[in-house]
mmCIF file of C-alpha atoms (C1' of nucleotides) in Angstrom:
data_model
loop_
_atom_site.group_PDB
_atom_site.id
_atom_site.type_symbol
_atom_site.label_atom_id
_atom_site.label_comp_id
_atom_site.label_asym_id
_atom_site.label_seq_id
_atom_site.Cartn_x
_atom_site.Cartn_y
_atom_site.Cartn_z
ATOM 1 C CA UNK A 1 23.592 -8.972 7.354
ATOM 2 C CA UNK A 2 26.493 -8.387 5.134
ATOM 3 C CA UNK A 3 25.880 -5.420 2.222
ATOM 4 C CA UNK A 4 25.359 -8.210 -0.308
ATOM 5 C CA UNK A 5 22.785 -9.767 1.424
ATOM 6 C CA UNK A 6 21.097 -6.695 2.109
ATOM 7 C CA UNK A 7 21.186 -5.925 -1.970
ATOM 8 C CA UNK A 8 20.360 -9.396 -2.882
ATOM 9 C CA UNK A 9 16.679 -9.375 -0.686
ATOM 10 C CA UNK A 10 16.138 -5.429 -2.133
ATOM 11 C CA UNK A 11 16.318 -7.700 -5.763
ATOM 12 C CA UNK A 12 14.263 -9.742 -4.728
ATOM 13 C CA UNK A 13 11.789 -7.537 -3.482
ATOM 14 C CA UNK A 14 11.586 -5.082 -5.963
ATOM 15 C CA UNK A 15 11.058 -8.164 -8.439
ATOM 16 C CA UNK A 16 7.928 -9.612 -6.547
ATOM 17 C CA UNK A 17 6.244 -6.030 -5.818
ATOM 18 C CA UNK A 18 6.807 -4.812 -9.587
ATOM 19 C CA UNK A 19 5.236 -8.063 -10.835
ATOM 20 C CA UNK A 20 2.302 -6.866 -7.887
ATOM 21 C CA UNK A 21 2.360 -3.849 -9.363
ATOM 22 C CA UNK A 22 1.094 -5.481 -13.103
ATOM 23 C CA UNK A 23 -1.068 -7.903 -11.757
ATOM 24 C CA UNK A 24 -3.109 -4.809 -10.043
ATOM 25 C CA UNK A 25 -3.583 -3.006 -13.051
ATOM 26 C CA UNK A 26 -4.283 -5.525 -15.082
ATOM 27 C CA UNK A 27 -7.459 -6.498 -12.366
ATOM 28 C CA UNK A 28 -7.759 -2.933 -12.244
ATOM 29 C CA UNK A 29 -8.100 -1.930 -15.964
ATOM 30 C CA UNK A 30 -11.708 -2.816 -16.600
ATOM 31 C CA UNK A 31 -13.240 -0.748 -13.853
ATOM 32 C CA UNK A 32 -11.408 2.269 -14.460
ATOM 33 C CA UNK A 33 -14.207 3.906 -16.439
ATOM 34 C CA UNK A 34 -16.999 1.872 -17.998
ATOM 35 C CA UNK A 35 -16.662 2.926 -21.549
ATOM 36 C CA UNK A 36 -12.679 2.563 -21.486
ATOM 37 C CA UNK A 37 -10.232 0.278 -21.012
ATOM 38 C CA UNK A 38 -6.735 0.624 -19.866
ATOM 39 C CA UNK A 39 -4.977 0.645 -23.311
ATOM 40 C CA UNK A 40 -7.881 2.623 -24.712
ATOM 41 C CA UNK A 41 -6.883 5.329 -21.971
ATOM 42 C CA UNK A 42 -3.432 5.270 -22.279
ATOM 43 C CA UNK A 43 -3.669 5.738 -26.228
ATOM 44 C CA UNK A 44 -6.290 8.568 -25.612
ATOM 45 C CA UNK A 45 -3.729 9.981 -23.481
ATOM 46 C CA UNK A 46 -0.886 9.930 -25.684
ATOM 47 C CA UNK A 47 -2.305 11.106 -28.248
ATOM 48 C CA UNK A 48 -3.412 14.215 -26.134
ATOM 49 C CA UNK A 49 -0.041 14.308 -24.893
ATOM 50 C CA UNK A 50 1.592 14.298 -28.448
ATOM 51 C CA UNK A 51 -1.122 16.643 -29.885
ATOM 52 C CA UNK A 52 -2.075 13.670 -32.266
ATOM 53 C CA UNK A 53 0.460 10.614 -33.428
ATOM 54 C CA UNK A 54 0.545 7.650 -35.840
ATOM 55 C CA UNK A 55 -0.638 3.996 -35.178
ATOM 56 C CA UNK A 56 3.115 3.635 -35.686
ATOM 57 C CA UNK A 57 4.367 5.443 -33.097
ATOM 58 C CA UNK A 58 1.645 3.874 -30.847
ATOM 59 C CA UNK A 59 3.128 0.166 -31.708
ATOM 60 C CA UNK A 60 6.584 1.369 -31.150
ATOM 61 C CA UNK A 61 6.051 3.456 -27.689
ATOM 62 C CA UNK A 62 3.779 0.923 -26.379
ATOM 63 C CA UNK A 63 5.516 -2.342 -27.663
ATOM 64 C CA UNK A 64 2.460 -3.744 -29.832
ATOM 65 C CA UNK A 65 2.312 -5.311 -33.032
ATOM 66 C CA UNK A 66 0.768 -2.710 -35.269
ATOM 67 C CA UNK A 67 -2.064 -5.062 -36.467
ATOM 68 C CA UNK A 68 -2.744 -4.368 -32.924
ATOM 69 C CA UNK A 69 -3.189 -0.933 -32.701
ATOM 70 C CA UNK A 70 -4.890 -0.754 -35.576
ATOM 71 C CA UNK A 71 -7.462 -2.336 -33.886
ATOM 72 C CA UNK A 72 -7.210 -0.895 -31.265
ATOM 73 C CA UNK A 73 -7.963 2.940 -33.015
ATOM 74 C CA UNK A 74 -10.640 1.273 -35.124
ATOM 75 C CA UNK A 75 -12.630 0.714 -32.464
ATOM 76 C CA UNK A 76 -12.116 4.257 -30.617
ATOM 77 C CA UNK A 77 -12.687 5.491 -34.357
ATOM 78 C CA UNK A 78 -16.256 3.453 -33.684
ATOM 79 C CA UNK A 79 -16.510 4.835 -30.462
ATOM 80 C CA UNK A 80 -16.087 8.666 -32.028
ATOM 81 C CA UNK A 81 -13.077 9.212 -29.494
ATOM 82 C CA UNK A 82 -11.085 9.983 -32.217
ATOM 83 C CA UNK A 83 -10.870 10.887 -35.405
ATOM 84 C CA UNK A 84 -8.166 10.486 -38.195
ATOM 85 C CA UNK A 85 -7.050 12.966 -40.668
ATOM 86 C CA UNK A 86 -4.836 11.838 -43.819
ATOM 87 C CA UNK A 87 -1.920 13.455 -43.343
ATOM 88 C CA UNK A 88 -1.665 15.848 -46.459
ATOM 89 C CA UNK A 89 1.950 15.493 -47.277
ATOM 90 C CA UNK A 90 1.877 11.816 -47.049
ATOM 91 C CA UNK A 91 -0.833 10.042 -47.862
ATOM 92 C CA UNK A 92 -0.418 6.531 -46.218
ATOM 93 C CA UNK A 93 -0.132 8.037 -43.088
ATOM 94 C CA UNK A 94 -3.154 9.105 -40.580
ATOM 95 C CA UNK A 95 -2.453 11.481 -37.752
ATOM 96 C CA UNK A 96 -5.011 10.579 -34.554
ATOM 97 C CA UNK A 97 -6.374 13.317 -32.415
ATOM 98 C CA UNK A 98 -8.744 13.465 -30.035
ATOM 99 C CA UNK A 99 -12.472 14.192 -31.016
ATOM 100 C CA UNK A 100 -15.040 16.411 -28.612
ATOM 101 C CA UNK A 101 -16.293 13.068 -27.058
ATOM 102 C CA UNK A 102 -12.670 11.986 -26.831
ATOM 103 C CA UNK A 103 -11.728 14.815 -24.639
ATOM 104 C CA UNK A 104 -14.457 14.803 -22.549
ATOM 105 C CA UNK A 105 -14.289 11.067 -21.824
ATOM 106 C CA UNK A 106 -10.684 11.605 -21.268
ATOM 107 C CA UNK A 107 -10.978 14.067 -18.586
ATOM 108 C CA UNK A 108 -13.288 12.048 -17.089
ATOM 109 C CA UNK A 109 -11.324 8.875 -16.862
ATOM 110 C CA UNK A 110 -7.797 10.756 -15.760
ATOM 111 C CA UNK A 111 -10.223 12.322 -12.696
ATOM 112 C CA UNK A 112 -11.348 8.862 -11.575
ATOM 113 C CA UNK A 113 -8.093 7.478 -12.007
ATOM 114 C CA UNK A 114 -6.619 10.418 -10.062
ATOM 115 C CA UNK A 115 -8.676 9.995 -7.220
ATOM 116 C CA UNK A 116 -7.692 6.411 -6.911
ATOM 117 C CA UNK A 117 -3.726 7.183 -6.225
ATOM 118 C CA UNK A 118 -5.543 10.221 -4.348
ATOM 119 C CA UNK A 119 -6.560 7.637 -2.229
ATOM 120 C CA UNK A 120 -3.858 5.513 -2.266
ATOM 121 C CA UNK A 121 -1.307 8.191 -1.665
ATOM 122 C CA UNK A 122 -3.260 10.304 0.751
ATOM 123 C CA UNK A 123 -0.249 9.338 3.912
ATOM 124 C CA UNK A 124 2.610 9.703 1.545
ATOM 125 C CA UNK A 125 4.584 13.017 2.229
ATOM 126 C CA UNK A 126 5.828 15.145 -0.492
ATOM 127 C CA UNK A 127 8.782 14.113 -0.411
ATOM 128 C CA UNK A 128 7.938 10.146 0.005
ATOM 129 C CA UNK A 129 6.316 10.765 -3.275
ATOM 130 C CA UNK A 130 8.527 12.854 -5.599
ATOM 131 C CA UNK A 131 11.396 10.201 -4.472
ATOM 132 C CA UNK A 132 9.251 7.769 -5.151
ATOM 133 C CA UNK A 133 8.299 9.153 -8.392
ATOM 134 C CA UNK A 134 12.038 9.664 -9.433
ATOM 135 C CA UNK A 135 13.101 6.319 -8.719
ATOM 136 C CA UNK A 136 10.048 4.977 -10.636
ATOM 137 C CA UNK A 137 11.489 6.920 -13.554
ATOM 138 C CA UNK A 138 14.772 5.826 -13.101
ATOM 139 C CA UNK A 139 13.495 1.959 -12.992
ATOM 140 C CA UNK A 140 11.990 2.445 -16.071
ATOM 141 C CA UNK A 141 14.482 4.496 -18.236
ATOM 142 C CA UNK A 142 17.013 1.605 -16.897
ATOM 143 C CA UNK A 143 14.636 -1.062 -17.729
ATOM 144 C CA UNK A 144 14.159 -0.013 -21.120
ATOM 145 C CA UNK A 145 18.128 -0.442 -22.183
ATOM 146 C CA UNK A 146 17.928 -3.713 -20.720
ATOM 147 C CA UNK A 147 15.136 -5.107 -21.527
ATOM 148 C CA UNK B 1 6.722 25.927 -7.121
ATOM 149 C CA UNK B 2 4.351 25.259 -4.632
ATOM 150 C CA UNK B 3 3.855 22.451 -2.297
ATOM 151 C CA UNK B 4 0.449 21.632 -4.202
ATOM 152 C CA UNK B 5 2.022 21.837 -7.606
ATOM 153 C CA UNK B 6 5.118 19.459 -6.559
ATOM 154 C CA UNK B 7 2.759 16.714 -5.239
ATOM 155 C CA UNK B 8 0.264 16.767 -8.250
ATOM 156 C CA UNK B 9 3.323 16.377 -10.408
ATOM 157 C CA UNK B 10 4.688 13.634 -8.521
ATOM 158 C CA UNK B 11 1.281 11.828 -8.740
ATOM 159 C CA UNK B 12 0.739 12.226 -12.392
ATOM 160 C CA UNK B 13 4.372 10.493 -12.741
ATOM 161 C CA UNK B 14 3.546 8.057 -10.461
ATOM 162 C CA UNK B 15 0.595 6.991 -12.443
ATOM 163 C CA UNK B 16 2.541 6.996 -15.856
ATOM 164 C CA UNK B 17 5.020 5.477 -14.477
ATOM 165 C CA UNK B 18 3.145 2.258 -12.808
ATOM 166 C CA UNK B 19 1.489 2.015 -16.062
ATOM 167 C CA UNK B 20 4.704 1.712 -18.127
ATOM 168 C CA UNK B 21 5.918 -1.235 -15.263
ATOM 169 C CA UNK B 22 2.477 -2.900 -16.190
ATOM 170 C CA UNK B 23 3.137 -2.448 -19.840
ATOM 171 C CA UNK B 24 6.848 -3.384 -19.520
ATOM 172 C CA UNK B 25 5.567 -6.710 -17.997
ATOM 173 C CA UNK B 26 3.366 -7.484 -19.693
ATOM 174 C CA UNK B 27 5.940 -7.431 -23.258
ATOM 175 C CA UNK B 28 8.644 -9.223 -21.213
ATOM 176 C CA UNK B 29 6.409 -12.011 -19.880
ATOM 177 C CA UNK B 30 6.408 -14.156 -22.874
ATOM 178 C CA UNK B 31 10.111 -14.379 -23.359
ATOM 179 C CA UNK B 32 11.057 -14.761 -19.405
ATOM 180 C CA UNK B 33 11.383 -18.684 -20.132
ATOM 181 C CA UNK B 34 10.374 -20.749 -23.282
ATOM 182 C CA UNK B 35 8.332 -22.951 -21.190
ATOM 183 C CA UNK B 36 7.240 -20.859 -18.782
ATOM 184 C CA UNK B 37 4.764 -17.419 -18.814
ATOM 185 C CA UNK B 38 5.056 -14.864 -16.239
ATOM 186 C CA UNK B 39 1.065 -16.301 -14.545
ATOM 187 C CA UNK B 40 2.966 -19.722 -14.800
ATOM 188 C CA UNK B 41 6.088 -18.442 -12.799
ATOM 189 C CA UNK B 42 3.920 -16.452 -10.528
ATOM 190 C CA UNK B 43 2.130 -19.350 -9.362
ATOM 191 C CA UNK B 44 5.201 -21.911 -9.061
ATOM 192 C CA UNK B 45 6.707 -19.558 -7.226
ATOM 193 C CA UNK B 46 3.992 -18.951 -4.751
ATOM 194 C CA UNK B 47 3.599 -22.812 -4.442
ATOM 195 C CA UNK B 48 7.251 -22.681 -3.411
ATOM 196 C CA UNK B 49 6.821 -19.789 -1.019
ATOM 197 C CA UNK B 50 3.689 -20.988 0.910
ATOM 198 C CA UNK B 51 5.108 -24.445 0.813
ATOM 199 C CA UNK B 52 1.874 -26.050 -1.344
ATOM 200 C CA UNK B 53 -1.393 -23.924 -1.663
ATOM 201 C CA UNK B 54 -4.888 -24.526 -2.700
ATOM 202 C CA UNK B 55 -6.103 -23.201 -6.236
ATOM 203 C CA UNK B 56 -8.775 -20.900 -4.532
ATOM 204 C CA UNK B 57 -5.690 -19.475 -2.535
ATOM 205 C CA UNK B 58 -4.556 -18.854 -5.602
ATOM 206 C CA UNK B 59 -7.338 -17.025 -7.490
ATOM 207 C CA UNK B 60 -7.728 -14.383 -3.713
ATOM 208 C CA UNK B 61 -4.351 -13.794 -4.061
ATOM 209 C CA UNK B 62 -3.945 -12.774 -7.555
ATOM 210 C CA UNK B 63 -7.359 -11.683 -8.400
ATOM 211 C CA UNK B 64 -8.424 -14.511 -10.790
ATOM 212 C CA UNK B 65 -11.568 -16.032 -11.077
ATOM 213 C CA UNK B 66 -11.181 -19.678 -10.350
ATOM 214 C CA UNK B 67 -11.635 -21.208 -13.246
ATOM 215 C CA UNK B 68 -8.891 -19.385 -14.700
ATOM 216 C CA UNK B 69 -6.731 -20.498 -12.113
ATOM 217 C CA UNK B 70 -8.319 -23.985 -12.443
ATOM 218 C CA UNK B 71 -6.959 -24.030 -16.161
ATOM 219 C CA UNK B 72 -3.876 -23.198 -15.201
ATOM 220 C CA UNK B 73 -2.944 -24.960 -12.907
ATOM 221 C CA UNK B 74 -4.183 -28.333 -15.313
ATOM 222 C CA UNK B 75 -1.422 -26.899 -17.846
ATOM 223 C CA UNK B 76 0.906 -26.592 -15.049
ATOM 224 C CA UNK B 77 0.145 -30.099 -14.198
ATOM 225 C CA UNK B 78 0.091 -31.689 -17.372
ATOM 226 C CA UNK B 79 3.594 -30.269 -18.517
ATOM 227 C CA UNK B 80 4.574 -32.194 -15.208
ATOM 228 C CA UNK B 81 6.043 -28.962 -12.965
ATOM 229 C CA UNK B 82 3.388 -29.455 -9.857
ATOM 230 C CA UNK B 83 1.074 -32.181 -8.705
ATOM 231 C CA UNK B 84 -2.268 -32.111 -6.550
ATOM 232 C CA UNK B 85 -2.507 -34.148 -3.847
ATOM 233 C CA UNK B 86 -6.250 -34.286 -2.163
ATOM 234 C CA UNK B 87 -6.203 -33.197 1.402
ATOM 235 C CA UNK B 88 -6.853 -36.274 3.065
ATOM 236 C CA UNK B 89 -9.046 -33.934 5.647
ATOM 237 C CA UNK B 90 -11.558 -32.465 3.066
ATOM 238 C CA UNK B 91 -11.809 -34.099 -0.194
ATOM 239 C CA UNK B 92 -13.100 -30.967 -1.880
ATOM 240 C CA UNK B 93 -9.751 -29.962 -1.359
ATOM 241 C CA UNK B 94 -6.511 -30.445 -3.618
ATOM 242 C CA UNK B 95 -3.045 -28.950 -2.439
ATOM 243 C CA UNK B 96 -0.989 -28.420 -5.077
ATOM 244 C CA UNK B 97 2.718 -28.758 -4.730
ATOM 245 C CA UNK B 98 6.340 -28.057 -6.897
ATOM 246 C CA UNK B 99 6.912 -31.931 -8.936
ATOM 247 C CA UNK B 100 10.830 -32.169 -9.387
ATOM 248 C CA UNK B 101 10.278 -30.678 -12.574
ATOM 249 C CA UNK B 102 8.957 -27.793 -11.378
ATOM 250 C CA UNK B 103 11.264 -27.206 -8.993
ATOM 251 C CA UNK B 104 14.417 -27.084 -11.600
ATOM 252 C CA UNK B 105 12.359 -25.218 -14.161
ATOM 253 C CA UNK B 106 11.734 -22.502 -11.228
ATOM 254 C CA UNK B 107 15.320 -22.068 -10.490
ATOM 255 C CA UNK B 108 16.439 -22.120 -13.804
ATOM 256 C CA UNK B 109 13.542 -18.901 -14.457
ATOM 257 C CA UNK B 110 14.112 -17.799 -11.346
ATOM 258 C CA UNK B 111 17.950 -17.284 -12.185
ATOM 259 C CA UNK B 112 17.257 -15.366 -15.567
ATOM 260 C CA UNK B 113 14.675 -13.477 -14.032
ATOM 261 C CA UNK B 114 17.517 -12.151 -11.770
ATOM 262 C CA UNK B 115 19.975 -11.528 -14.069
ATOM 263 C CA UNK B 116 17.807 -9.563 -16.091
ATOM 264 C CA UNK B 117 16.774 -7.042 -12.804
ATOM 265 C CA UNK B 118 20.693 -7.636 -12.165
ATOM 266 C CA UNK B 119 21.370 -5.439 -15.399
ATOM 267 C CA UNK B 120 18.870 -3.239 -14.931
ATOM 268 C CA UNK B 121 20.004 -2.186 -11.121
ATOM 269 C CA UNK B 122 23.034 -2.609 -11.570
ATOM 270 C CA UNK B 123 24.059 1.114 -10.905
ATOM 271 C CA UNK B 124 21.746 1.414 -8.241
ATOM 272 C CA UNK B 125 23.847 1.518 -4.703
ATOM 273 C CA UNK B 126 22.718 -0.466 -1.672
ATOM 274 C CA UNK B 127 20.834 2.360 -0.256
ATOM 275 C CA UNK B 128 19.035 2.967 -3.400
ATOM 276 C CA UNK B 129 17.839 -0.582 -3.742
ATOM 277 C CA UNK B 130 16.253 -0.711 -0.096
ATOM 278 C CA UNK B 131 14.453 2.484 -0.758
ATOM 279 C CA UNK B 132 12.794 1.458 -2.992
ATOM 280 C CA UNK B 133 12.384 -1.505 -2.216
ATOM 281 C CA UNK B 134 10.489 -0.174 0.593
ATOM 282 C CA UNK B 135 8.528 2.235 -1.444
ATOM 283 C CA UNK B 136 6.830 -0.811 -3.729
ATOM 284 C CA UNK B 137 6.205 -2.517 -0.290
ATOM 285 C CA UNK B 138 4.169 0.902 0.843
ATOM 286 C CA UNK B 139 2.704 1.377 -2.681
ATOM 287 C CA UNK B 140 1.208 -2.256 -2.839
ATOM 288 C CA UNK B 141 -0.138 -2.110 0.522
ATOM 289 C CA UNK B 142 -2.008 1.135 -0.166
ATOM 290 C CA UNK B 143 -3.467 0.203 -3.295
ATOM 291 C CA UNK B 144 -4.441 -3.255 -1.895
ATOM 292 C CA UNK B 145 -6.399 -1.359 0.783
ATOM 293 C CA UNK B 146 -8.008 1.168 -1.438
ATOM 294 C CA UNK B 147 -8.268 -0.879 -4.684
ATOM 295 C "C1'" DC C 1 -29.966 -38.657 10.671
ATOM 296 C "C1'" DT C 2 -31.509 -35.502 7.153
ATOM 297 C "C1'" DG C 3 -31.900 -31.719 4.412
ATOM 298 C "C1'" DA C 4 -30.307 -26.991 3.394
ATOM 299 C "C1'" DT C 5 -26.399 -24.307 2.472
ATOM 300 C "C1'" DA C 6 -21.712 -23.343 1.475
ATOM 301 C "C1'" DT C 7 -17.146 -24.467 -0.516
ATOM 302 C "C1'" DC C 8 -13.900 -26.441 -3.981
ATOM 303 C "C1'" DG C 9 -13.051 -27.415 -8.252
ATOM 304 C "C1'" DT C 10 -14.281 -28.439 -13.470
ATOM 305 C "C1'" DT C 11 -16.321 -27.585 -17.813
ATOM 306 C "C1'" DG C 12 -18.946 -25.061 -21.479
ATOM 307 C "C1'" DT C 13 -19.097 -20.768 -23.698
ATOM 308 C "C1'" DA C 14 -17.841 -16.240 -25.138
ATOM 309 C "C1'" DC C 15 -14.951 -12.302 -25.444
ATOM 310 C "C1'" DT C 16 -10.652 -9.531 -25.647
ATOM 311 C "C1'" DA C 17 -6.034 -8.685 -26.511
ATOM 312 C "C1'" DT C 18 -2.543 -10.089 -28.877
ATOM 313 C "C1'" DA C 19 0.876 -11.819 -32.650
ATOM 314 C "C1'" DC C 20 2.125 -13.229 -37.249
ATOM 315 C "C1'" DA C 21 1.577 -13.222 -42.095
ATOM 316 C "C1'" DA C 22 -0.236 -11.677 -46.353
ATOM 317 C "C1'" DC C 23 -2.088 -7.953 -48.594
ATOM 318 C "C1'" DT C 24 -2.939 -2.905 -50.573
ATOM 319 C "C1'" DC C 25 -1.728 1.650 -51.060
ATOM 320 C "C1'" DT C 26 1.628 5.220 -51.142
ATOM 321 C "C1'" DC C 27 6.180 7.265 -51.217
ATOM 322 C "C1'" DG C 28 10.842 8.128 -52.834
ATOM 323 C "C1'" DG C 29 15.102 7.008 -55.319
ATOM 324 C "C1'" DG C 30 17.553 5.074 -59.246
ATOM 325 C "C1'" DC D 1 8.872 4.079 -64.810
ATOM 326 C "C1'" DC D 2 9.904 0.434 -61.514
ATOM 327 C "C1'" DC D 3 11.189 -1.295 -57.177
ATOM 328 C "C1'" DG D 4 11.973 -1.372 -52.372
ATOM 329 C "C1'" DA D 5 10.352 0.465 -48.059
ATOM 330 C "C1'" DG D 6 6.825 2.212 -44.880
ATOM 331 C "C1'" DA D 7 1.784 2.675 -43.156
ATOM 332 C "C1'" DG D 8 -2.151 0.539 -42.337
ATOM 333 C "C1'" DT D 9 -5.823 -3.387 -42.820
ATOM 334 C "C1'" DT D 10 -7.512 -7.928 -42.662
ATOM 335 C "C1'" DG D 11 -7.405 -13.124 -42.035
ATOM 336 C "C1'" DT D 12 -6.201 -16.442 -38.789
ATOM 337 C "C1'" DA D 13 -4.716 -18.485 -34.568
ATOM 338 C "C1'" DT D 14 -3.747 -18.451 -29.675
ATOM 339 C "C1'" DA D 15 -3.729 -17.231 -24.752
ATOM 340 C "C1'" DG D 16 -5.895 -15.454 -20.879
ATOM 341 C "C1'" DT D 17 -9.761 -14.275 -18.862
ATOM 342 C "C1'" DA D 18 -14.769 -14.050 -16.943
ATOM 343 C "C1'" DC D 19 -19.328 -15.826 -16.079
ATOM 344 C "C1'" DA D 20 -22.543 -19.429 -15.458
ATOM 345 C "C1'" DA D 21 -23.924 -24.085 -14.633
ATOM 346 C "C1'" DC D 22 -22.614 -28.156 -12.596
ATOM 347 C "C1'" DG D 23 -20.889 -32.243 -9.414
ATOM 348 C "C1'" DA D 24 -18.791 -33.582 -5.300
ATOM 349 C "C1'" DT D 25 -17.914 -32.863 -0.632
ATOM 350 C "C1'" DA D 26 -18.398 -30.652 3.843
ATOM 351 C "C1'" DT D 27 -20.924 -28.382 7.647
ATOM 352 C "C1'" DC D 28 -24.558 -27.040 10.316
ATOM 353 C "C1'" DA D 29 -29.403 -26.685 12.046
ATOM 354 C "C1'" DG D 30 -33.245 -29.168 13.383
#
DNA sequence: CTGATATCGTTGTACTATACAACTCTCGGG
DNA sequence: CCCGAGAGTTGTATAGTACAACGATATCAG
């Protein structure tokens, strides 16, 4: 097999697992914890990770439209997850953080999911999995200034 | 560092990571081809690969109740790209199969689809590429068996 | 052969996530 | 003070999905 074969089927591969990889999450999403979904945890994690963040920067980190996200916080706002504060020095904006429920829920959720690649990972080496990990990172950053 | 520390890093990444793929998908699907969404593509293209499937095939394989799938595949149908031809051995049974349509409007996605992983790989070497490559393999495998 | 059970697919219904567009409120610079 | 830009909300429409009820066909036990 000639090196340009041997790139073309790696391609091809990494195209049909990544699109594998989206379809599993997406089945995946609604059992992860029953009071969450997967956007709802991945905003509750940002916004730990930030220490609280705009609807804004939601839309733009996360692609959505911001009619979206807006939504989106509204209804962890209903769900007291979070809580918004009016930013003092500019009033249009509202800074998210997490509220005592939020955390808790949080935690909760990031265990569960944890134990699932736990699981998944349990025969992977340590160094199977940082390389793995670092070329994940590397598809992505790449990915994102060619999109 | 210790051993423990590296591999809890690795699998926090991990996670992050795979959830940005999902997210990254899930944006890009709509603008992969005018006439064609990324469930669309996924399903002509398995019709290609097992050389004409059932629809129930289709809802085990991607997870999909099979109505969903049963929708689907009457778009897919309607805008001419596959046809269903009852099995002539059980008449519960339709096989569904690429029209001549289909076909060109597969390569034609198929193509830009490459292109577009084609710029995003493209300073990945040949040994890079298989690696990981492998690595999805081994990562969809394991999740399939602990889902 | 007949009736019970299972399989394949469709349709009715409801819900969620999403985008786009129009709007309000607020900010900052001429 | 006004006007353009940014943040967020709400109205509306659409796509994708699940669940449940159904009809048609197949299979198997008796």
């Amino acid at each position: 097999m000639s090196a340009r074969d041997a790139r073309d089927v790696a391609l091809e591969t990494i195209q049909r697992e990544l699109t594998a990889v989206a379809r599993r999450a997406r089945a995946t999403a609604a059992q992860m914890h029953p009071e969450l979904s997967l956007v709802a945890y991945t905003i509750l994690a940002h916004i730990e990770e930030q220490q609280g963040c705009r609807a804004t920067d939601l839309a733009a980190h996360y692609l959505l439209d911001k009619s979206t996200v807006s939504r989106q916080v509204a209804a962890l706002e209903r769900l007291g997850l979070i809580e918004r504060r009016v930013d003092p020095s500019d009033h249009r904006v509202q800074v998210l953080h997490l509220a005592r429920h939020g955390n808790e829920i949080l935690a909760t959720a990031r265990a569960s999911r944890r134990e699932t690649f736990e699981a998944r990972l349990r025969d992977w080496d340590r160094e199977d999995l940082t390389r793995f990990a670092a070329d994940l990172v590397r598809y992505n950053v790449d990915a994102a200034s060619h999109p």
